[in-house]
PDB file of C-alpha atoms in Angstrom:
ATOM      1  CA  MET P1201     218.786  48.780-101.561  1.00 50.00           C
ATOM      2  CA  SER P1202     218.106  45.732 -99.342  1.00 52.00           C
ATOM      3  CA  LYS P1203     214.324  46.255 -99.416  1.00 55.00           C
ATOM      4  CA  ARG P1204     214.289  46.592-103.206  1.00 61.00           C
ATOM      5  CA  PHE P1205     216.320  43.386-103.603  1.00 53.00           C
ATOM      6  CA  THR P1206     213.990  41.500-101.219  1.00 54.00           C
ATOM      7  CA  PHE P1207     210.902  42.716-103.133  1.00 58.00           C
ATOM      8  CA  CYS P1208     212.346  41.626-106.521  1.00 55.00           C
ATOM      9  CA  LEU P1209     213.254  38.218-105.094  1.00 53.00           C
ATOM     10  CA  LEU P1210     209.671  37.767-103.845  1.00 57.00           C
ATOM     11  CA  ILE P1211     208.235  38.637-107.282  1.00 63.00           C
ATOM     12  CA  ILE P1212     210.563  36.139-109.006  1.00 60.00           C
ATOM     13  CA  THR P1213     209.587  33.374-106.528  1.00 56.00           C
ATOM     14  CA  VAL P1214     205.824  33.935-107.096  1.00 53.00           C
ATOM     15  CA  CYS P1215     206.220  33.881-110.905  1.00 52.00           C
ATOM     16  CA  PHE P1216     208.311  30.710-110.782  1.00 53.00           C
ATOM     17  CA  SER P1217     205.697  28.944-108.591  1.00 51.00           C
ATOM     18  CA  PHE P1218     202.907  30.034-110.957  1.00 49.00           C
ATOM     19  CA  LEU P1219     204.748  28.809-114.050  1.00 48.00           C
ATOM     20  CA  SER P1220     205.656  25.526-112.371  1.00 48.00           C
ATOM     21  CA  GLY P1221     202.000  24.901-111.474  1.00 46.00           C
ATOM     22  CA  CYS P1222     200.839  25.711-115.020  1.00 45.00           C
ATOM     23  CA  GLY P1223     203.262  23.208-116.459  1.00 44.00           C
ATOM     24  CA  LYS P1224     201.515  20.261-114.825  1.00 43.00           C
ATOM     25  CA  ASN P1225     199.088  18.638-117.261  1.00 47.00           C
ATOM     26  CA  GLU P1226     197.841  15.201-116.412  1.00 56.00           C
ATOM     27  CA  SER P1227     196.783  13.269-119.500  1.00 63.00           C
ATOM     28  CA  PRO P1228     193.264  11.773-119.356  1.00 67.00           C
ATOM     29  CA  PRO P1229     193.039   7.967-119.433  1.00 72.00           C
ATOM     30  CA  VAL P1230     192.757   6.220-122.825  1.00 77.00           C
ATOM     31  CA  ILE P1231     189.312   4.579-122.908  1.00 83.00           C
ATOM     32  CA  GLU P1232     187.644   2.860-125.877  1.00 85.00           C
ATOM     33  CA  ILE P1233     184.550   0.747-126.577  1.00 86.00           C
ATOM     34  CA  ALA P1234     185.498  -2.744-127.819  1.00 83.00           C
ATOM     35  CA  ALA P1235     183.115  -4.073-130.479  1.00 78.00           C
ATOM     36  CA  SER P1236     183.122  -6.000-133.744  1.00 66.00           C
ATOM     37  CA  THR P1237     184.176  -4.122-136.909  1.00 62.00           C
ATOM     38  CA  PRO P1238     182.044  -3.029-138.655  1.00 74.00           C
ATOM     39  CA  CYS P1239     179.648  -2.709-135.729  1.00 88.00           C
ATOM     40  CA  GLN P1240     176.500  -4.416-137.054  1.00 90.00           C
ATOM     41  CA  ILE P1241     173.763  -6.277-135.139  1.00 91.00           C
ATOM     42  CA  ASN P1242     170.910  -8.304-136.631  1.00 90.00           C
ATOM     43  CA  SER P1243     167.362  -7.200-135.818  1.00 91.00           C
ATOM     44  CA  GLY P1244     166.496  -8.697-132.426  1.00 89.00           C
ATOM     45  CA  GLY P1245     170.028 -10.109-132.129  1.00 89.00           C
ATOM     46  CA  THR P1246     172.509 -10.046-129.252  1.00 89.00           C
ATOM     47  CA  THR P1247     176.151  -8.960-129.130  1.00 89.00           C
ATOM     48  CA  SER P1248     178.559  -7.752-126.462  1.00 87.00           C
ATOM     49  CA  PHE P1249     180.468  -4.549-125.724  1.00 87.00           C
ATOM     50  CA  SER P1250     183.317  -3.927-123.289  1.00 88.00           C
ATOM     51  CA  VAL P1251     185.475  -1.055-122.043  1.00 87.00           C
ATOM     52  CA  THR P1252     189.173  -1.209-122.934  1.00 86.00           C
ATOM     53  CA  GLY P1253     192.083   1.071-122.107  1.00 82.00           C
ATOM     54  CA  SER P1254     193.742   2.449-118.983  1.00 80.00           C
ATOM     55  CA  TYR P1255     191.451   3.439-116.119  1.00 76.00           C
ATOM     56  CA  PRO P1256     191.296   2.780-112.345  1.00 79.00           C
ATOM     57  CA  ALA P1257     190.030  -0.662-111.360  1.00 77.00           C
ATOM     58  CA  ASP P1258     187.425   0.888-109.010  1.00 84.00           C
ATOM     59  CA  ALA P1259     185.978   3.225-111.670  1.00 86.00           C
ATOM     60  CA  GLU P1260     182.198   3.127-112.184  1.00 91.00           C
ATOM     61  CA  VAL P1261     180.828   2.124-115.609  1.00 91.00           C
ATOM     62  CA  HIS P1262     177.396   3.079-117.039  1.00 92.00           C
ATOM     63  CA  TRP P1263     176.160   1.721-120.423  1.00 93.00           C
ATOM     64  CA  GLU P1264     173.292   3.293-122.412  1.00 94.00           C
ATOM     65  CA  ALA P1265     171.853   2.827-125.926  1.00 94.00           C
ATOM     66  CA  SER P1266     169.496   4.934-128.030  1.00 94.00           C
ATOM     67  CA  LEU P1267     167.688   1.689-128.948  1.00 93.00           C
ATOM     68  CA  GLY P1268     167.736  -1.761-127.313  1.00 93.00           C
ATOM     69  CA  THR P1269     168.834  -2.833-123.830  1.00 94.00           C
ATOM     70  CA  PHE P1270     171.956  -3.858-121.893  1.00 92.00           C
ATOM     71  CA  ALA P1271     171.834  -6.953-119.657  1.00 92.00           C
ATOM     72  CA  ASN P1272     174.196  -5.429-117.067  1.00 92.00           C
ATOM     73  CA  PRO P1273     174.585  -1.653-117.589  1.00 93.00           C
ATOM     74  CA  SER P1274     177.158  -1.278-114.767  1.00 92.00           C
ATOM     75  CA  ALA P1275     179.583  -4.054-115.829  1.00 90.00           C
ATOM     76  CA  ILE P1276     182.902  -3.578-117.661  1.00 88.00           C
ATOM     77  CA  ALA P1277     181.576  -5.988-120.330  1.00 88.00           C
ATOM     78  CA  SER P1278     177.858  -6.474-120.959  1.00 89.00           C
ATOM     79  CA  SER P1279     175.649  -8.142-123.557  1.00 89.00           C
ATOM     80  CA  TYR P1280     173.354  -5.928-125.638  1.00 90.00           C
ATOM     81  CA  THR P1281     170.047  -6.933-127.304  1.00 92.00           C
ATOM     82  CA  ALA P1282     168.874  -4.982-130.361  1.00 92.00           C
ATOM     83  CA  PRO P1283     165.167  -4.274-130.964  1.00 94.00           C
ATOM     84  CA  GLN P1284     163.165  -5.655-133.894  1.00 94.00           C
ATOM     85  CA  VAL P1285     163.365  -3.251-136.852  1.00 92.00           C
ATOM     86  CA  SER P1286     161.804  -3.306-140.334  1.00 92.00           C
ATOM     87  CA  GLU P1287     164.635  -1.357-141.981  1.00 93.00           C
ATOM     88  CA  ASP P1288     168.346  -0.795-141.306  1.00 93.00           C
ATOM     89  CA  THR P1289     168.637   1.609-138.328  1.00 94.00           C
ATOM     90  CA  ASP P1290     171.554   3.387-136.645  1.00 94.00           C
ATOM     91  CA  VAL P1291     171.938   2.979-132.870  1.00 93.00           C
ATOM     92  CA  THR P1292     174.203   4.976-130.552  1.00 94.00           C
ATOM     93  CA  ILE P1293     176.096   2.946-127.941  1.00 93.00           C
ATOM     94  CA  ALA P1294     177.356   5.107-125.045  1.00 93.00           C
ATOM     95  CA  VAL P1295     179.481   4.351-121.998  1.00 92.00           C
ATOM     96  CA  ASN P1296     180.455   6.705-119.180  1.00 91.00           C
ATOM     97  CA  VAL P1297     183.480   5.758-117.046  1.00 91.00           C
ATOM     98  CA  ILE P1298     183.413   7.715-113.767  1.00 91.00           C
ATOM     99  CA  ASP P1299     186.524   8.077-111.589  1.00 86.00           C
ATOM    100  CA  GLY P1300     185.637  10.178-108.566  1.00 85.00           C
ATOM    101  CA  ASP P1301     184.831  13.691-109.855  1.00 86.00           C
ATOM    102  CA  ASN P1302     186.027  12.895-113.393  1.00 88.00           C
ATOM    103  CA  ALA P1303     183.784  11.386-116.090  1.00 88.00           C
ATOM    104  CA  TYR P1304     184.986  10.001-119.421  1.00 87.00           C
ATOM    105  CA  PRO P1305     182.067   9.459-121.848  1.00 92.00           C
ATOM    106  CA  ARG P1306     182.578   7.490-125.079  1.00 91.00           C
ATOM    107  CA  THR P1307     180.106   6.769-127.909  1.00 92.00           C
ATOM    108  CA  LEU P1308     179.979   4.364-130.860  1.00 90.00           C
ATOM    109  CA  ILE P1309     177.541   4.344-133.805  1.00 92.00           C
ATOM    110  CA  CYS P1310     176.394   0.851-134.844  1.00 92.00           C
ATOM    111  CA  LYS P1311     173.830  -0.354-137.366  1.00 92.00           C
ATOM    112  CA  ILE P1312     170.886  -2.714-136.714  1.00 92.00           C
ATOM    113  CA  ILE P1313     170.339  -4.837-139.850  1.00 92.00           C
ATOM    114  CA  ALA P1314     166.686  -5.481-140.786  1.00 91.00           C
ATOM    115  CA  PRO P1315     165.683  -9.010-141.913  1.00 89.00           C
ATOM    116  CA  THR P1316     165.502  -9.639-145.671  1.00 80.00           C
ATOM    117  CA  LEU P1317     161.971 -10.389-146.857  1.00 64.00           C
ATOM    118  CA  ALA P1318     161.669 -13.333-149.236  1.00 55.00           C
ATOM    119  CA  SER P1319     159.874 -12.712-152.587  1.00 54.00           C
ATOM    120  CA  PRO P1320     156.547 -14.583-153.022  1.00 58.00           C
ATOM    121  CA  PRO P1321     156.751 -17.608-155.383  1.00 60.00           C
ATOM    122  CA  THR P1322     155.683 -17.019-158.998  1.00 63.00           C
ATOM    123  CA  PRO P1323     152.603 -19.151-159.818  1.00 64.00           C
ATOM    124  CA  GLU P1324     153.089 -21.623-162.660  1.00 67.00           C
ATOM    125  CA  PRO P1325     150.775 -21.154-165.682  1.00 67.00           C
ATOM    126  CA  ALA P1326     147.928 -23.642-165.935  1.00 66.00           C
ATOM    127  CA  PRO P1327     148.344 -26.202-168.779  1.00 66.00           C
ATOM    128  CA  ILE P1328     146.322 -25.418-171.942  1.00 65.00           C
ATOM    129  CA  GLU P1329     144.192 -28.347-173.099  1.00 64.00           C
ATOM    130  CA  ALA P1330     144.185 -29.052-176.839  1.00 58.00           C
ATOM    131  CA  GLU P1331     140.804 -28.546-178.469  1.00 61.00           C
ATOM    132  CA  GLU P1332     139.347 -31.421-180.460  1.00 59.00           C
ATOM    133  CA  GLU P1333     138.718 -30.685-184.135  1.00 60.00           C
ATOM    134  CA  PRO P1334     135.057 -31.115-185.209  1.00 56.00           C
ATOM    135  CA  VAL P1335     134.348 -34.063-187.543  1.00 53.00           C
ATOM    136  CA  GLU P1336     132.147 -33.198-190.525  1.00 55.00           C
ATOM    137  CA  ASP P1337     129.138 -35.448-191.196  1.00 54.00           C
ATOM    138  CA  THR P1338     129.068 -36.043-194.958  1.00 52.00           C
ATOM    139  CA  GLU P1339     125.680 -37.458-195.984  1.00 54.00           C
ATOM    140  CA  GLY P1340     125.545 -39.711-199.022  1.00 50.00           C
ATOM    141  CA  SER P1341     129.175 -40.619-198.768  1.00 52.00           C
ATOM    142  CA  VAL P1342     130.147 -44.212-199.415  1.00 52.00           C
ATOM    143  CA  GLU P1343     130.517 -46.032-196.152  1.00 58.00           C
ATOM    144  CA  GLN P1344     134.041 -47.283-195.739  1.00 60.00           C
ATOM    145  CA  PRO P1345     134.684 -50.540-193.953  1.00 58.00           C
ATOM    146  CA  GLU P1346     135.837 -49.998-190.393  1.00 66.00           C
ATOM    147  CA  GLU P1347     139.423 -50.832-189.683  1.00 64.00           C
ATOM    148  CA  PRO P1348     140.010 -52.946-186.621  1.00 64.00           C
ATOM    149  CA  VAL P1349     140.878 -50.808-183.612  1.00 64.00           C
ATOM    150  CA  ALA P1350     143.875 -51.975-181.674  1.00 63.00           C
ATOM    151  CA  GLU P1351     143.391 -52.460-177.960  1.00 67.00           C
ATOM    152  CA  PRO P1352     145.146 -49.676-176.031  1.00 63.00           C
ATOM    153  CA  GLU P1353     148.209 -50.830-174.195  1.00 67.00           C
ATOM    154  CA  GLU P1354     148.203 -50.408-170.443  1.00 67.00           C
ATOM    155  CA  PRO P1355     150.566 -47.614-169.415  1.00 61.00           C
ATOM    156  CA  THR P1356     153.716 -48.799-167.742  1.00 61.00           C
ATOM    157  CA  GLU P1357     154.873 -46.999-164.639  1.00 63.00           C
ATOM    158  CA  GLU P1358     158.225 -45.311-164.915  1.00 60.00           C
ATOM    159  CA  PRO P1359     160.568 -46.086-162.026  1.00 55.00           C
ATOM    160  CA  THR P1360     160.784 -43.340-159.417  1.00 58.00           C
ATOM    161  CA  VAL P1361     164.299 -41.998-158.918  1.00 48.00           C
ATOM    162  CA  GLU P1362     164.930 -41.193-155.255  1.00 52.00           C
ATOM    163  CA  PRO P1363     166.875 -37.951-154.776  1.00 49.00           C
ATOM    164  CA  THR P1364     170.307 -38.481-153.292  1.00 43.00           C
ATOM    165  CA  GLU P1365     171.418 -36.259-150.440  1.00 47.00           C
ATOM    166  CA  GLU P1366     174.598 -34.319-150.961  1.00 47.00           C
ATOM    167  CA  PRO P1367     177.294 -35.289-148.464  1.00 42.00           C
ATOM    168  CA  THR P1368     177.694 -32.857-145.556  1.00 51.00           C
ATOM    169  CA  ALA P1369     180.692 -32.144-143.375  1.00 59.00           C
ATOM    170  CA  ALA P1370     180.856 -34.177-140.151  1.00 86.00           C
ATOM    171  CA  ASN P1371     179.589 -32.339-137.086  1.00 94.00           C
ATOM    172  CA  PRO P1372     182.218 -31.025-134.634  1.00 95.00           C
ATOM    173  CA  TRP P1373     182.336 -32.426-131.105  1.00 93.00           C
ATOM    174  CA  VAL P1374     184.239 -31.765-127.884  1.00 96.00           C
ATOM    175  CA  GLY P1375     183.678 -33.512-124.549  1.00 96.00           C
ATOM    176  CA  ILE P1376     185.084 -33.598-120.989  1.00 97.00           C
ATOM    177  CA  SER P1377     186.628 -36.868-119.760  1.00 96.00           C
ATOM    178  CA  PHE P1378     188.091 -35.444-116.503  1.00 97.00           C
ATOM    179  CA  PRO P1379     186.666 -34.509-114.098  1.00 96.00           C
ATOM    180  CA  THR P1380     183.327 -36.327-114.195  1.00 96.00           C
ATOM    181  CA  THR P1381     179.933 -35.309-112.842  1.00 96.00           C
ATOM    182  CA  GLY P1382     179.627 -35.988-109.116  1.00 95.00           C
ATOM    183  CA  GLY P1383     183.357 -35.816-108.486  1.00 95.00           C
ATOM    184  CA  THR P1384     185.254 -33.656-105.996  1.00 96.00           C
ATOM    185  CA  VAL P1385     188.062 -31.375-107.182  1.00 96.00           C
ATOM    186  CA  GLY P1386     190.664 -29.030-105.748  1.00 95.00           C
ATOM    187  CA  ILE P1387     191.071 -25.350-106.543  1.00 95.00           C
ATOM    188  CA  ASN P1388     193.591 -25.947-109.389  1.00 96.00           C
ATOM    189  CA  ILE P1389     193.069 -28.856-111.833  1.00 96.00           C
ATOM    190  CA  ASN P1390     193.838 -29.918-115.399  1.00 96.00           C
ATOM    191  CA  VAL P1391     190.556 -30.384-117.301  1.00 97.00           C
ATOM    192  CA  GLN P1392     190.916 -33.016-120.057  1.00 97.00           C
ATOM    193  CA  GLY P1393     188.781 -34.359-122.876  1.00 96.00           C
ATOM    194  CA  THR P1394     188.472 -35.437-126.508  1.00 97.00           C
ATOM    195  CA  TYR P1395     187.410 -33.667-129.700  1.00 97.00           C
ATOM    196  CA  SER P1396     186.702 -34.378-133.368  1.00 96.00           C
ATOM    197  CA  ASN P1397     186.006 -32.445-136.597  1.00 95.00           C
ATOM    198  CA  LEU P1398     187.123 -29.105-135.108  1.00 96.00           C
ATOM    199  CA  PRO P1399     186.505 -26.451-137.831  1.00 96.00           C
ATOM    200  CA  THR P1400     189.566 -24.674-139.207  1.00 96.00           C
ATOM    201  CA  GLY P1401     190.342 -21.514-137.213  1.00 95.00           C
ATOM    202  CA  ASN P1402     188.155 -22.533-134.239  1.00 97.00           C
ATOM    203  CA  THR P1403     189.504 -23.180-130.731  1.00 97.00           C
ATOM    204  CA  ILE P1404     188.419 -24.938-127.516  1.00 98.00           C
ATOM    205  CA  TRP P1405     187.780 -22.930-124.304  1.00 98.00           C
ATOM    206  CA  VAL P1406     186.855 -23.889-120.729  1.00 98.00           C
ATOM    207  CA  ALA P1407     184.759 -21.943-118.196  1.00 97.00           C
ATOM    208  CA  SER P1408     183.747 -22.621-114.599  1.00 97.00           C
ATOM    209  CA  MET P1409     180.384 -21.498-113.211  1.00 96.00           C
ATOM    210  CA  PRO P1410     179.686 -21.517-109.456  1.00 96.00           C
ATOM    211  CA  HIS P1411     176.060 -22.346-108.672  1.00 96.00           C
ATOM    212  CA  SER P1412     176.153 -19.624-106.017  1.00 94.00           C
ATOM    213  CA  ASN P1413     176.131 -16.729-108.530  1.00 94.00           C
ATOM    214  CA  GLY P1414     175.657 -18.223-112.036  1.00 94.00           C
ATOM    215  CA  LEU P1415     178.508 -16.182-113.591  1.00 96.00           C
ATOM    216  CA  TYR P1416     180.945 -17.562-116.184  1.00 97.00           C
ATOM    217  CA  TYR P1417     184.689 -17.527-115.362  1.00 97.00           C
ATOM    218  CA  PHE P1418     186.635 -18.356-118.521  1.00 97.00           C
ATOM    219  CA  GLN P1419     190.048 -19.933-117.989  1.00 97.00           C
ATOM    220  CA  ASN P1420     193.327 -19.024-119.681  1.00 94.00           C
ATOM    221  CA  GLY P1421     193.130 -20.578-123.131  1.00 93.00           C
ATOM    222  CA  PRO P1422     192.635 -21.795-125.666  1.00 97.00           C
ATOM    223  CA  ALA P1423     193.058 -25.460-124.750  1.00 97.00           C
ATOM    224  CA  THR P1424     196.146 -27.400-125.844  1.00 97.00           C
ATOM    225  CA  LEU P1425     195.323 -29.985-128.565  1.00 97.00           C
ATOM    226  CA  SER P1426     197.113 -33.289-129.238  1.00 95.00           C
ATOM    227  CA  GLY P1427     195.866 -36.088-131.534  1.00 93.00           C
ATOM    228  CA  GLY P1428     192.146 -35.868-130.760  1.00 94.00           C
ATOM    229  CA  THR P1429     192.616 -34.970-127.072  1.00 97.00           C
ATOM    230  CA  TRP P1430     192.759 -31.595-125.306  1.00 97.00           C
ATOM    231  CA  ARG P1431     193.672 -30.233-121.879  1.00 97.00           C
ATOM    232  CA  ASN P1432     193.326 -26.882-120.105  1.00 98.00           C
ATOM    233  CA  GLU P1433     194.460 -25.728-116.657  1.00 97.00           C
ATOM    234  CA  ALA P1434     191.520 -24.358-114.656  1.00 96.00           C
ATOM    235  CA  TRP P1435     190.972 -22.576-111.324  1.00 94.00           C
ATOM    236  CA  ILE P1436     187.744 -23.716-109.682  1.00 95.00           C
ATOM    237  CA  GLY P1437     186.670 -20.923-107.354  1.00 93.00           C
ATOM    238  CA  SER P1438     188.997 -19.290-104.817  1.00 91.00           C
ATOM    239  CA  ASP P1439     190.816 -20.396-101.669  1.00 89.00           C
ATOM    240  CA  ALA P1440     188.073 -18.982 -99.424  1.00 91.00           C
ATOM    241  CA  PRO P1441     187.006 -21.599 -96.801  1.00 92.00           C
ATOM    242  CA  SER P1442     183.353 -20.865 -97.587  1.00 92.00           C
ATOM    243  CA  GLU P1443     183.723 -22.406-101.075  1.00 92.00           C
ATOM    244  CA  SER P1444     184.528 -25.867 -99.723  1.00 92.00           C
ATOM    245  CA  GLY P1445     181.685 -28.212-100.691  1.00 94.00           C
ATOM    246  CA  GLN P1446     180.152 -25.682-103.121  1.00 96.00           C
ATOM    247  CA  ALA P1447     178.836 -26.916-106.518  1.00 96.00           C
ATOM    248  CA  PHE P1448     180.500 -25.785-109.752  1.00 97.00           C
ATOM    249  CA  ASP P1449     179.788 -26.487-113.430  1.00 97.00           C
ATOM    250  CA  ILE P1450     182.803 -27.006-115.715  1.00 97.00           C
ATOM    251  CA  ILE P1451     181.835 -26.218-119.326  1.00 97.00           C
ATOM    252  CA  VAL P1452     183.680 -26.690-122.628  1.00 97.00           C
ATOM    253  CA  TYR P1453     183.015 -24.566-125.744  1.00 97.00           C
ATOM    254  CA  ILE P1454     184.092 -24.309-129.385  1.00 97.00           C
ATOM    255  CA  ALA P1455     184.731 -20.642-130.338  1.00 97.00           C
ATOM    256  CA  ASN P1456     185.272 -18.900-133.651  1.00 97.00           C
ATOM    257  CA  GLN P1457     188.044 -16.327-134.058  1.00 96.00           C
ATOM    258  CA  SER P1458     185.842 -13.354-133.071  1.00 96.00           C
ATOM    259  CA  ALA P1459     184.629 -14.975-129.828  1.00 96.00           C
ATOM    260  CA  ALA P1460     188.161 -16.142-128.923  1.00 96.00           C
ATOM    261  CA  THR P1461     189.507 -12.601-129.417  1.00 96.00           C
ATOM    262  CA  HIS P1462     186.751 -11.204-127.169  1.00 96.00           C
ATOM    263  CA  ILE P1463     187.478 -13.669-124.330  1.00 96.00           C
ATOM    264  CA  SER P1464     191.257 -13.108-124.618  1.00 96.00           C
ATOM    265  CA  GLY P1465     190.700  -9.348-124.279  1.00 95.00           C
ATOM    266  CA  LEU P1466     188.569  -9.779-121.152  1.00 94.00           C
ATOM    267  CA  LEU P1467     191.153 -12.064-119.527  1.00 95.00           C
ATOM    268  CA  ALA P1468     193.921  -9.523-120.227  1.00 95.00           C
ATOM    269  CA  GLN P1469     191.865  -6.735-118.602  1.00 95.00           C
ATOM    270  CA  TRP P1470     191.087  -8.852-115.530  1.00 94.00           C
ATOM    271  CA  LYS P1471     194.726  -9.843-115.130  1.00 94.00           C
ATOM    272  CA  ALA P1472     195.909  -6.219-115.412  1.00 95.00           C
ATOM    273  CA  ALA P1473     193.387  -5.122-112.751  1.00 95.00           C
ATOM    274  CA  ASN P1474     194.017  -8.258-110.621  1.00 93.00           C
ATOM    275  CA  ASN P1475     190.239  -8.619-110.451  1.00 94.00           C
ATOM    276  CA  TYR P1476     188.235 -11.477-112.024  1.00 92.00           C
ATOM    277  CA  PRO P1477     184.547 -10.451-111.873  1.00 94.00           C
ATOM    278  CA  GLY P1478     183.169 -13.062-114.341  1.00 95.00           C
ATOM    279  CA  ILE P1479     180.511 -12.356-117.002  1.00 96.00           C
ATOM    280  CA  ASP P1480     176.786 -13.076-117.245  1.00 95.00           C
ATOM    281  CA  TYR P1481     176.691 -13.907-120.969  1.00 95.00           C
ATOM    282  CA  ILE P1482     178.274 -16.162-123.596  1.00 95.00           C
ATOM    283  CA  PRO P1483     179.841 -14.236-126.517  1.00 94.00           C
ATOM    284  CA  ALA P1484     178.393 -14.673-130.007  1.00 95.00           C
ATOM    285  CA  GLY P1485     180.332 -17.284-131.966  1.00 95.00           C
ATOM    286  CA  MET P1486     180.889 -19.545-128.922  1.00 96.00           C
ATOM    287  CA  THR P1487     178.928 -22.855-128.653  1.00 96.00           C
ATOM    288  CA  GLU P1488     178.626 -25.066-125.556  1.00 95.00           C
ATOM    289  CA  TYR P1489     179.196 -28.812-126.142  1.00 96.00           C
ATOM    290  CA  HIS P1490     179.541 -30.468-122.717  1.00 97.00           C
ATOM    291  CA  ARG P1491     179.371 -29.659-119.002  1.00 97.00           C
ATOM    292  CA  VAL P1492     179.925 -31.569-115.779  1.00 97.00           C
ATOM    293  CA  THR P1493     178.976 -30.688-112.186  1.00 96.00           C
ATOM    294  CA  VAL P1494     181.548 -31.144-109.398  1.00 97.00           C
ATOM    295  CA  ALA P1495     182.021 -30.166-105.762  1.00 96.00           C
ATOM    296  CA  ARG P1496     184.977 -28.214-104.365  1.00 96.00           C
ATOM    297  CA  GLN P1497     187.163 -29.824-101.732  1.00 94.00           C
TER     298      GLN P1497
END
């Protein structure tokens, strides 16, 4: 009786361990490719793609495309250049996020838009000259006295009307008033400046670029605006002793809504991973207006 009870207890223990192990099911990370919607790129144009979602900060990233090239295939966010095409063409954008022995491939179908060919101008018809009617020579007719012929009047020149240009909207502008080129700054400063004619829906953003690596580090933004002036807190490099005396560019941009959304997404990813790698491109829809060069204290 004791042996039978011990055997049954062993069987129950094994089955319970098996069922407990089968119940564990780790969900794969949620990974997506961030791109504009719809995903369209002009022939020969440049856009950017980035990886979004939940994945380890030390995961490896590999970008590939069926057509065109990536500037930095191993970065979380990289610019992509489309080839020249003569007709609209589909392109497959692929990214593979590798975490140890696990790989998470994702693909996205985009369209490369061919340039529109202009129609040749229609030639104007040549003017038709009026034919002169023949004058009959009537012999034996009574000669009529000639009427005096009036002297032709000299043609008067009509005044030339100069075309007037249609008024255009004033050009936008944004500049940096502090700091100034040649100055020395600490690690944390308030960049300040002025602006005018900022288009509706556009915003002002600041980036720092160390001369040591040439990457762009966008600051938390957009800038705060007040009566033609703006300001934005900025971190110039890190607190590493080696950065003392190093040269940095501080750059100000005007961005449309699409570019601002892209930069905000990158900053959120960097903050979540506590890692600020910088980028080697400027997103489409973002225009540089002014930069100054300073040295770190």
